[in-house]
PDB file of C-alpha atoms in Angstrom:
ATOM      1  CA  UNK A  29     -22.614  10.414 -17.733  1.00  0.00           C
ATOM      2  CA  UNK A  30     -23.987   9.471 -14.355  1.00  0.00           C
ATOM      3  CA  UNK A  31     -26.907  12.438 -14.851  1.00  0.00           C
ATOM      4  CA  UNK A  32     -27.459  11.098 -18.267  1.00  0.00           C
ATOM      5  CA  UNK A  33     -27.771   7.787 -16.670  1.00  0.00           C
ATOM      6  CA  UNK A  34     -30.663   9.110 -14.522  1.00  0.00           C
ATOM      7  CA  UNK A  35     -27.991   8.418 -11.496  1.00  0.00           C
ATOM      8  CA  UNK A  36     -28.531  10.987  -8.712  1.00  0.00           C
ATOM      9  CA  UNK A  37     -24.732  11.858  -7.217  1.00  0.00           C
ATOM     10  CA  UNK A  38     -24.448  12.510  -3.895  1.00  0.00           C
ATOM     11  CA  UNK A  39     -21.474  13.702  -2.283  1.00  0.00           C
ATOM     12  CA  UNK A  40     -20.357  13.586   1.669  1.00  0.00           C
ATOM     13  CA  UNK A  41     -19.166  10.880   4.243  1.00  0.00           C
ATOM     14  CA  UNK A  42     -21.842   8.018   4.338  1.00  0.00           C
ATOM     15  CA  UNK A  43     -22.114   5.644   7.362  1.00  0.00           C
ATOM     16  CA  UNK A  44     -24.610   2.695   7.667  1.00  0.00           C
ATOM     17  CA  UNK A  45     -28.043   3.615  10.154  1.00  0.00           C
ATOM     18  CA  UNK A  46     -29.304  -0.523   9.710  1.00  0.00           C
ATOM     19  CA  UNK A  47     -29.516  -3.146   6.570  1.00  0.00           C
ATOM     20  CA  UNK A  48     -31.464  -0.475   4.175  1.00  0.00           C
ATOM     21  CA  UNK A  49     -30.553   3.631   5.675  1.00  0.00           C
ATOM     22  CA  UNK A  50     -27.172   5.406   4.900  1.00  0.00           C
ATOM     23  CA  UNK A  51     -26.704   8.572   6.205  1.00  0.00           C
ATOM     24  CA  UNK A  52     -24.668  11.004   4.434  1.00  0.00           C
ATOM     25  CA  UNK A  53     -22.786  14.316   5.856  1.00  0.00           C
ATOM     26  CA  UNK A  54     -22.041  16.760   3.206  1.00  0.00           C
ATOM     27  CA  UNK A  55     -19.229  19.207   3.704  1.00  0.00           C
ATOM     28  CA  UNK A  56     -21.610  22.185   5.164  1.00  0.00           C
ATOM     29  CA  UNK A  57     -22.696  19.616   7.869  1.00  0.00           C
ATOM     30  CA  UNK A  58     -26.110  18.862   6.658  1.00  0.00           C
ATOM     31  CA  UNK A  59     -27.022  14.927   6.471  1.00  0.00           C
ATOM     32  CA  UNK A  60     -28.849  13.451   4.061  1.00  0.00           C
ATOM     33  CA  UNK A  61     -30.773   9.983   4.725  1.00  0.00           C
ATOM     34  CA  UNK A  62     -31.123   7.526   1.929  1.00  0.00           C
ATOM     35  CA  UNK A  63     -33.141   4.530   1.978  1.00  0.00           C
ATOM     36  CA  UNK A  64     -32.474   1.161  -0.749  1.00  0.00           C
ATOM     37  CA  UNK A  65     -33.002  -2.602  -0.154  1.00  0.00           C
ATOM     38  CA  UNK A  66     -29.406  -3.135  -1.050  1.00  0.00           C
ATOM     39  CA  UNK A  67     -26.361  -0.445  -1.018  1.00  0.00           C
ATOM     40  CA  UNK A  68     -22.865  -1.115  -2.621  1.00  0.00           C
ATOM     41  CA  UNK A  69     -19.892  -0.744  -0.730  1.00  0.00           C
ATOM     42  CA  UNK A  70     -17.110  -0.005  -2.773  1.00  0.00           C
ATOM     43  CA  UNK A  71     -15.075   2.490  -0.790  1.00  0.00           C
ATOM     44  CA  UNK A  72     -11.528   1.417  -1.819  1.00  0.00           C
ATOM     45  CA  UNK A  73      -8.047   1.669  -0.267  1.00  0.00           C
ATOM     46  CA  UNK A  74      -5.205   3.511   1.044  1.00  0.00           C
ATOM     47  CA  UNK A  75      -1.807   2.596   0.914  1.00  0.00           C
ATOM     48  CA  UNK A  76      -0.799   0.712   4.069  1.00  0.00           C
ATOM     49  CA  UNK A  77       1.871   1.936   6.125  1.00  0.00           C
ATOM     50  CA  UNK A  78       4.553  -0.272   7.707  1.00  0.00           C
ATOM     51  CA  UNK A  79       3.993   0.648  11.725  1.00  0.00           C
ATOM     52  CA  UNK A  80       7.162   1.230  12.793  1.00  0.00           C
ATOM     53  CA  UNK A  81       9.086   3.841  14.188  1.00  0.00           C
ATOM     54  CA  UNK A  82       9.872   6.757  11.049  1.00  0.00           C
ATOM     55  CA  UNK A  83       7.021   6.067   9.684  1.00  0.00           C
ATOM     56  CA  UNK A  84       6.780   9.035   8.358  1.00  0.00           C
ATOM     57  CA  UNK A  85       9.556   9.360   6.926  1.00  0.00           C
ATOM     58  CA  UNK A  86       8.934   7.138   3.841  1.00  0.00           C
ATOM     59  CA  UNK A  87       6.222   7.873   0.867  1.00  0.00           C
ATOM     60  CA  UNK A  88       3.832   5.769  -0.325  1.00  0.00           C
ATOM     61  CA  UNK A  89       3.478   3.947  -3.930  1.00  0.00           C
ATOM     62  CA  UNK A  90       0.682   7.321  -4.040  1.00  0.00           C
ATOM     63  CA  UNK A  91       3.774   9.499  -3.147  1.00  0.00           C
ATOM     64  CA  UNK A  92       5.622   7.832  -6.357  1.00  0.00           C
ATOM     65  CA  UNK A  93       3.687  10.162  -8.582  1.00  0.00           C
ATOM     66  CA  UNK A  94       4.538  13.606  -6.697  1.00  0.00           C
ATOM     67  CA  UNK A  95       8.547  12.725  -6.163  1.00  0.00           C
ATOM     68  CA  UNK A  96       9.548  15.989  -8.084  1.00  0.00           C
ATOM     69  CA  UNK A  97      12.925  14.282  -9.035  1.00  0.00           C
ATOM     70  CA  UNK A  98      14.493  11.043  -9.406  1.00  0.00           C
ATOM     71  CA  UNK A  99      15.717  10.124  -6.470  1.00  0.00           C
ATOM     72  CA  UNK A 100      19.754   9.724  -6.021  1.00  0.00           C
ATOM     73  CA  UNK A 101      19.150   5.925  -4.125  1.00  0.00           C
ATOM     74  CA  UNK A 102      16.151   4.371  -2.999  1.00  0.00           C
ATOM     75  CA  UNK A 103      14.328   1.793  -0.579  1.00  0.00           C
ATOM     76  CA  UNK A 104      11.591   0.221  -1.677  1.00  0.00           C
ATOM     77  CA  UNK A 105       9.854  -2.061   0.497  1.00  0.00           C
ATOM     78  CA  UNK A 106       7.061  -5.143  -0.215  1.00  0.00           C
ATOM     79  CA  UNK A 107       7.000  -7.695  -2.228  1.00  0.00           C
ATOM     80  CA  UNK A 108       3.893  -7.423  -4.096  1.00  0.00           C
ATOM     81  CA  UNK A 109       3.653  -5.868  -8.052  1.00  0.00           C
ATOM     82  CA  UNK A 110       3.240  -2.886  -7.411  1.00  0.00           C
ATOM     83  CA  UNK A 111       6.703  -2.590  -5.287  1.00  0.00           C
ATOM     84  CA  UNK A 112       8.352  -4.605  -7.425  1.00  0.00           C
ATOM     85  CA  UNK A 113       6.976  -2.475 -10.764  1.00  0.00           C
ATOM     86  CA  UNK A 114       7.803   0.906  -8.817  1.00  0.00           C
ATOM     87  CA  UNK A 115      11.648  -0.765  -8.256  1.00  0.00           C
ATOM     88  CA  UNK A 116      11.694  -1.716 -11.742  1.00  0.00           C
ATOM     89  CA  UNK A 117      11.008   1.327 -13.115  1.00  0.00           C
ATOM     90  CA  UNK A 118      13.028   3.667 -10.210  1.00  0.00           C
ATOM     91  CA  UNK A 119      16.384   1.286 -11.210  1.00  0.00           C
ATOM     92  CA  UNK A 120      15.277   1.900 -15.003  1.00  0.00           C
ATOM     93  CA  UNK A 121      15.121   5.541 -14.799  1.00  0.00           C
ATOM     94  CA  UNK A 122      18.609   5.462 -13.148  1.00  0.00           C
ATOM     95  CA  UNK A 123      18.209   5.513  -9.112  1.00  0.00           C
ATOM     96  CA  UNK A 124      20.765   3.220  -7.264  1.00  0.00           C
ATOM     97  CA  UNK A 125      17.362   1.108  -5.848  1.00  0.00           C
ATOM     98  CA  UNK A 126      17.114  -1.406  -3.387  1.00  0.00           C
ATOM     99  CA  UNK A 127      13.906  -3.696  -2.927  1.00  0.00           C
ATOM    100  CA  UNK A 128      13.288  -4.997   0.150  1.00  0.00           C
ATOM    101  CA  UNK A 129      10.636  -7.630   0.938  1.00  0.00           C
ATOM    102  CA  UNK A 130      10.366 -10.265   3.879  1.00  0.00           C
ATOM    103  CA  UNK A 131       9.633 -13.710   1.601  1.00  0.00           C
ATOM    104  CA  UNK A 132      12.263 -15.582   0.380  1.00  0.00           C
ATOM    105  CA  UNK A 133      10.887 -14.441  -3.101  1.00  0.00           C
ATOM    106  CA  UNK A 134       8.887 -11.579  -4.303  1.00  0.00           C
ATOM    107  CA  UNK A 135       5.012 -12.463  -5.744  1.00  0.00           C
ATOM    108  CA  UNK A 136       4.245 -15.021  -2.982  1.00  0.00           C
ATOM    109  CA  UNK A 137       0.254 -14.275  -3.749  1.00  0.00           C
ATOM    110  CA  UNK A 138      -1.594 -15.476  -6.447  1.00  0.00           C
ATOM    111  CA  UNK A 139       1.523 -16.070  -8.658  1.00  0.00           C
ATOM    112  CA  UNK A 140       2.542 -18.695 -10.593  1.00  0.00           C
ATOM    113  CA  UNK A 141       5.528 -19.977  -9.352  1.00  0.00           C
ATOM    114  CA  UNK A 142       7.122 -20.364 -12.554  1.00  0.00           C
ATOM    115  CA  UNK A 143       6.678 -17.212 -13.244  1.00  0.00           C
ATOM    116  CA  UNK A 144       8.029 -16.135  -9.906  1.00  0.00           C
ATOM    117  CA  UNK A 145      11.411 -18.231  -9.982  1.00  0.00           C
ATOM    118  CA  UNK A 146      11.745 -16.209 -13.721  1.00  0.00           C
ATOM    119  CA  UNK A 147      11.325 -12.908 -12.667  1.00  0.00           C
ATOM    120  CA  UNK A 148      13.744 -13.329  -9.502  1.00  0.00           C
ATOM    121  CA  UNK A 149      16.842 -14.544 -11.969  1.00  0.00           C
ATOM    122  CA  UNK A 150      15.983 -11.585 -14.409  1.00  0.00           C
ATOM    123  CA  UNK A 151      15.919  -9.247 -10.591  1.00  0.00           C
ATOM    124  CA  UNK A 152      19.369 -10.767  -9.149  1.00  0.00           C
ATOM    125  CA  UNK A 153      20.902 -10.395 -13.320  1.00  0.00           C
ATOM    126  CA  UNK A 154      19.536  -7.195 -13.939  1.00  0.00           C
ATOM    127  CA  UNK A 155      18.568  -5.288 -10.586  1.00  0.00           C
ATOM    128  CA  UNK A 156      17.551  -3.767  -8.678  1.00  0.00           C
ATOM    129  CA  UNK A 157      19.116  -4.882  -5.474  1.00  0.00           C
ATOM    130  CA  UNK A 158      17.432  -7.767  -3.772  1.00  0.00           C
ATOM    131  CA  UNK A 159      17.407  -7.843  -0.243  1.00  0.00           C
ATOM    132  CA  UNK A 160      15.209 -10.771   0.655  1.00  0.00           C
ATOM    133  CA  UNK A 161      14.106 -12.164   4.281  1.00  0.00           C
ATOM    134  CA  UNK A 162      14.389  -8.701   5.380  1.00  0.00           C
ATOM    135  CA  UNK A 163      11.506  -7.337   8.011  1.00  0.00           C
ATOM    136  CA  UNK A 164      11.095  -3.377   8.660  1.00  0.00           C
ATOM    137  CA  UNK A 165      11.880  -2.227  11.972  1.00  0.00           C
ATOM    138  CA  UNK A 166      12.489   1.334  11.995  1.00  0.00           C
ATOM    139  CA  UNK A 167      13.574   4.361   9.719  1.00  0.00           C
ATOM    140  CA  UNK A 168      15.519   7.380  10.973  1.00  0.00           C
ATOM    141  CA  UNK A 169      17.034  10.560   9.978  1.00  0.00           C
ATOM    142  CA  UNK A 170      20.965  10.758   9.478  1.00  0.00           C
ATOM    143  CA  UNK A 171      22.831  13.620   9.754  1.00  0.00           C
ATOM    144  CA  UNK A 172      23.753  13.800   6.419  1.00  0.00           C
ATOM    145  CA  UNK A 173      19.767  14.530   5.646  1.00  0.00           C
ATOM    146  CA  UNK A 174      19.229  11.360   4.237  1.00  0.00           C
ATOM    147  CA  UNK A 175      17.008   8.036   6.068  1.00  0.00           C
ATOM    148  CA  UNK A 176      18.267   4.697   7.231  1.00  0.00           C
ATOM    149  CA  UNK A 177      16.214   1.940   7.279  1.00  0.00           C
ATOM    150  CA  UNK A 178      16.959  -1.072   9.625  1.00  0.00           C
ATOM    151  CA  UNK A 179      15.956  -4.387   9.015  1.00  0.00           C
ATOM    152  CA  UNK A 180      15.658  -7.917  10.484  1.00  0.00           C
ATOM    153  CA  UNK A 181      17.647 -10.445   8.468  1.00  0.00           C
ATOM    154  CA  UNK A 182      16.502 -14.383   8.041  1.00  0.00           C
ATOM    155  CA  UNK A 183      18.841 -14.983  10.504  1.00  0.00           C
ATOM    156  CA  UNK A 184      17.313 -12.662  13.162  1.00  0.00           C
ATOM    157  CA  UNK A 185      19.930 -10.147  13.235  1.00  0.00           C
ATOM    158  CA  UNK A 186      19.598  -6.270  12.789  1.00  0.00           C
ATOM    159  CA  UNK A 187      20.795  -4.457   9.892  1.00  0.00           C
ATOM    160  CA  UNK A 188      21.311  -0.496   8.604  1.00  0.00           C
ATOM    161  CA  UNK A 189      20.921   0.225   4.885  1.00  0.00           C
ATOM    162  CA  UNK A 190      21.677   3.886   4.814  1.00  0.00           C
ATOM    163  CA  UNK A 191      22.207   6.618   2.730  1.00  0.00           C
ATOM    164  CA  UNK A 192      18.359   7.186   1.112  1.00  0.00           C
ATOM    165  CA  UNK A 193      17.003  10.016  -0.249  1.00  0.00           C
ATOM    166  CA  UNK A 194      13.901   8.152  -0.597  1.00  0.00           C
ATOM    167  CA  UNK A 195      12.222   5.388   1.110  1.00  0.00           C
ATOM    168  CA  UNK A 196       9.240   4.244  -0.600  1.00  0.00           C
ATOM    169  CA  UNK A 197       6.442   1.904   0.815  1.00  0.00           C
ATOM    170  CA  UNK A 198       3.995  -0.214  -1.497  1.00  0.00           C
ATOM    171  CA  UNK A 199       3.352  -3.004   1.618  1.00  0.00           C
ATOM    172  CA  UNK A 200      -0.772  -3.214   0.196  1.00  0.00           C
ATOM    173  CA  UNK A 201      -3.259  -1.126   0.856  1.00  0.00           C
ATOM    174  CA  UNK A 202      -5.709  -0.462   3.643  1.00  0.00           C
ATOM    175  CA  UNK A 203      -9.946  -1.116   3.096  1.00  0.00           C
ATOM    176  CA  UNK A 204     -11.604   2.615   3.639  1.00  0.00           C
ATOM    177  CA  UNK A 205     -14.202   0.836   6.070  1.00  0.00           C
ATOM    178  CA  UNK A 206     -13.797   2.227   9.516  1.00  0.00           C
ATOM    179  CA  UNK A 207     -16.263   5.084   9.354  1.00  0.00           C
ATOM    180  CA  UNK A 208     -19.067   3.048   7.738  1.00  0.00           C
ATOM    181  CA  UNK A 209     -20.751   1.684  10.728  1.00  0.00           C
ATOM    182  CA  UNK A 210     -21.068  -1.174   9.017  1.00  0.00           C
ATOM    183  CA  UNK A 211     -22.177  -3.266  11.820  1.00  0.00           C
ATOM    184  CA  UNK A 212     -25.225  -1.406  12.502  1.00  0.00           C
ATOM    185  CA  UNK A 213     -25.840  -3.222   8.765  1.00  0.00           C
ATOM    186  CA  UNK A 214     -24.819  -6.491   9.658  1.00  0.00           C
ATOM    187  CA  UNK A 215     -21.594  -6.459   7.702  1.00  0.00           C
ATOM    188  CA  UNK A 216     -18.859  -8.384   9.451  1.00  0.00           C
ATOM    189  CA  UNK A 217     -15.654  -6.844   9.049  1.00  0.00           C
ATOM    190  CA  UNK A 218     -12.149  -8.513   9.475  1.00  0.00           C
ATOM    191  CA  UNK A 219     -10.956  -7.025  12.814  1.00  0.00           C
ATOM    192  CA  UNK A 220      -7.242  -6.599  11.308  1.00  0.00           C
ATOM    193  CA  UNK A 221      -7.507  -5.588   7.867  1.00  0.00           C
ATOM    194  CA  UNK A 222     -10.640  -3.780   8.123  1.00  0.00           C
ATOM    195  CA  UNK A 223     -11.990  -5.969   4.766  1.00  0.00           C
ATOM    196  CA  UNK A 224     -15.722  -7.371   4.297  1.00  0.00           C
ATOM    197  CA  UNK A 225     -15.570 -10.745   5.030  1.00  0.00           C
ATOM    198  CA  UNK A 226     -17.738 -12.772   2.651  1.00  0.00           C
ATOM    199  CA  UNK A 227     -18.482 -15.896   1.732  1.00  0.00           C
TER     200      UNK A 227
END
């Protein structure tokens, strides 16, 4: 439809020369230069790891979609809707899931608080497991073949939850914008999240 449009398509990595050039490497190496008074960024995300030690060892809310069975017991961590959907529908299907999140509620964003206070009496009557105030430190390996995740508690001390066959992640996701050279078009850029700060 973009053809029909009279849209040209151009695939490869782009990255800003100044304010109006993009130059864009295709796969065989060649770059392409392409000049416009104004240029779009709308990159998008990926899912935002937590930074601690075992890292790895935990999928993303991406990884939800390629788990090629239903996990035995879970972790999910964050508090946001998309953890909280993924827990919801991991504890519907069966799995023995635990949601962990560091508020004292999940939904602290941009969510009515009504609304909020409702959905975390349905959570505590109906599950999955709540385990609020709790912050990510590290995952590791068992022996057993399965991945323990320790946590700090509200009141500061450490905690094992073990026994996972699956640890899943859905913490936000993670702006696309480091290769851009978006400077060189005079685009701030938040130093930590890596999002266009505007006004």
């Amino acid at each position: 439809n973009w053809t029909k449009a009279g849209i040209e398509v151009v695939v490869g990595e782009a990255s800003f020369a100044d304010g109006e050039t993009v130059h864009v490497k295709g796969s065989d190496g060649t770059v392409r230069t392409l000049k416009a008074e104004r240029t779009l960024v709308a990159v998008g995300g990926v899912p935002a790891t937590l930074g601690v030690p075992g890292d790895e060892l935990a999928i993303s809310s991406d990884g939800f979609f390629d788990l090629p069975q239903l996990p035995k017991k879970v972790a999910v961590i964050g508090g946001g809707y998309i953890a909280v959907e993924l827990a919801g529908i991991l504890h519907g299907l069966g799995a023995e899931t635990h949601l962990f999140f560091r508020g004292e509620t999940v939904l602290q964003r941009g969510f009515d608080k009504y609304i909020v206070s409702a959905l975390m009496a349905e959570l505590a009557a109906h599950g999955p497991s709540l385990h609020k105030r709790s912050t990510p430190q590290r995952l590791f390996k068992a022996a057993d073949g399965t991945t323990t995740l320790c946590v700090v508690d509200a009141a500061g001390a450490l905690q094992e939850h073990g026994g996972f066959d699956c640890v899943l992640v859905a913490v936000g996701r993670t702006p696309c914008t480091a290769s851009l050279g978006l400077a060189n078009a005079g685009v701030d850029v938040a130093s930590k999240s890596g999002h266009i700060v505007v006004d």
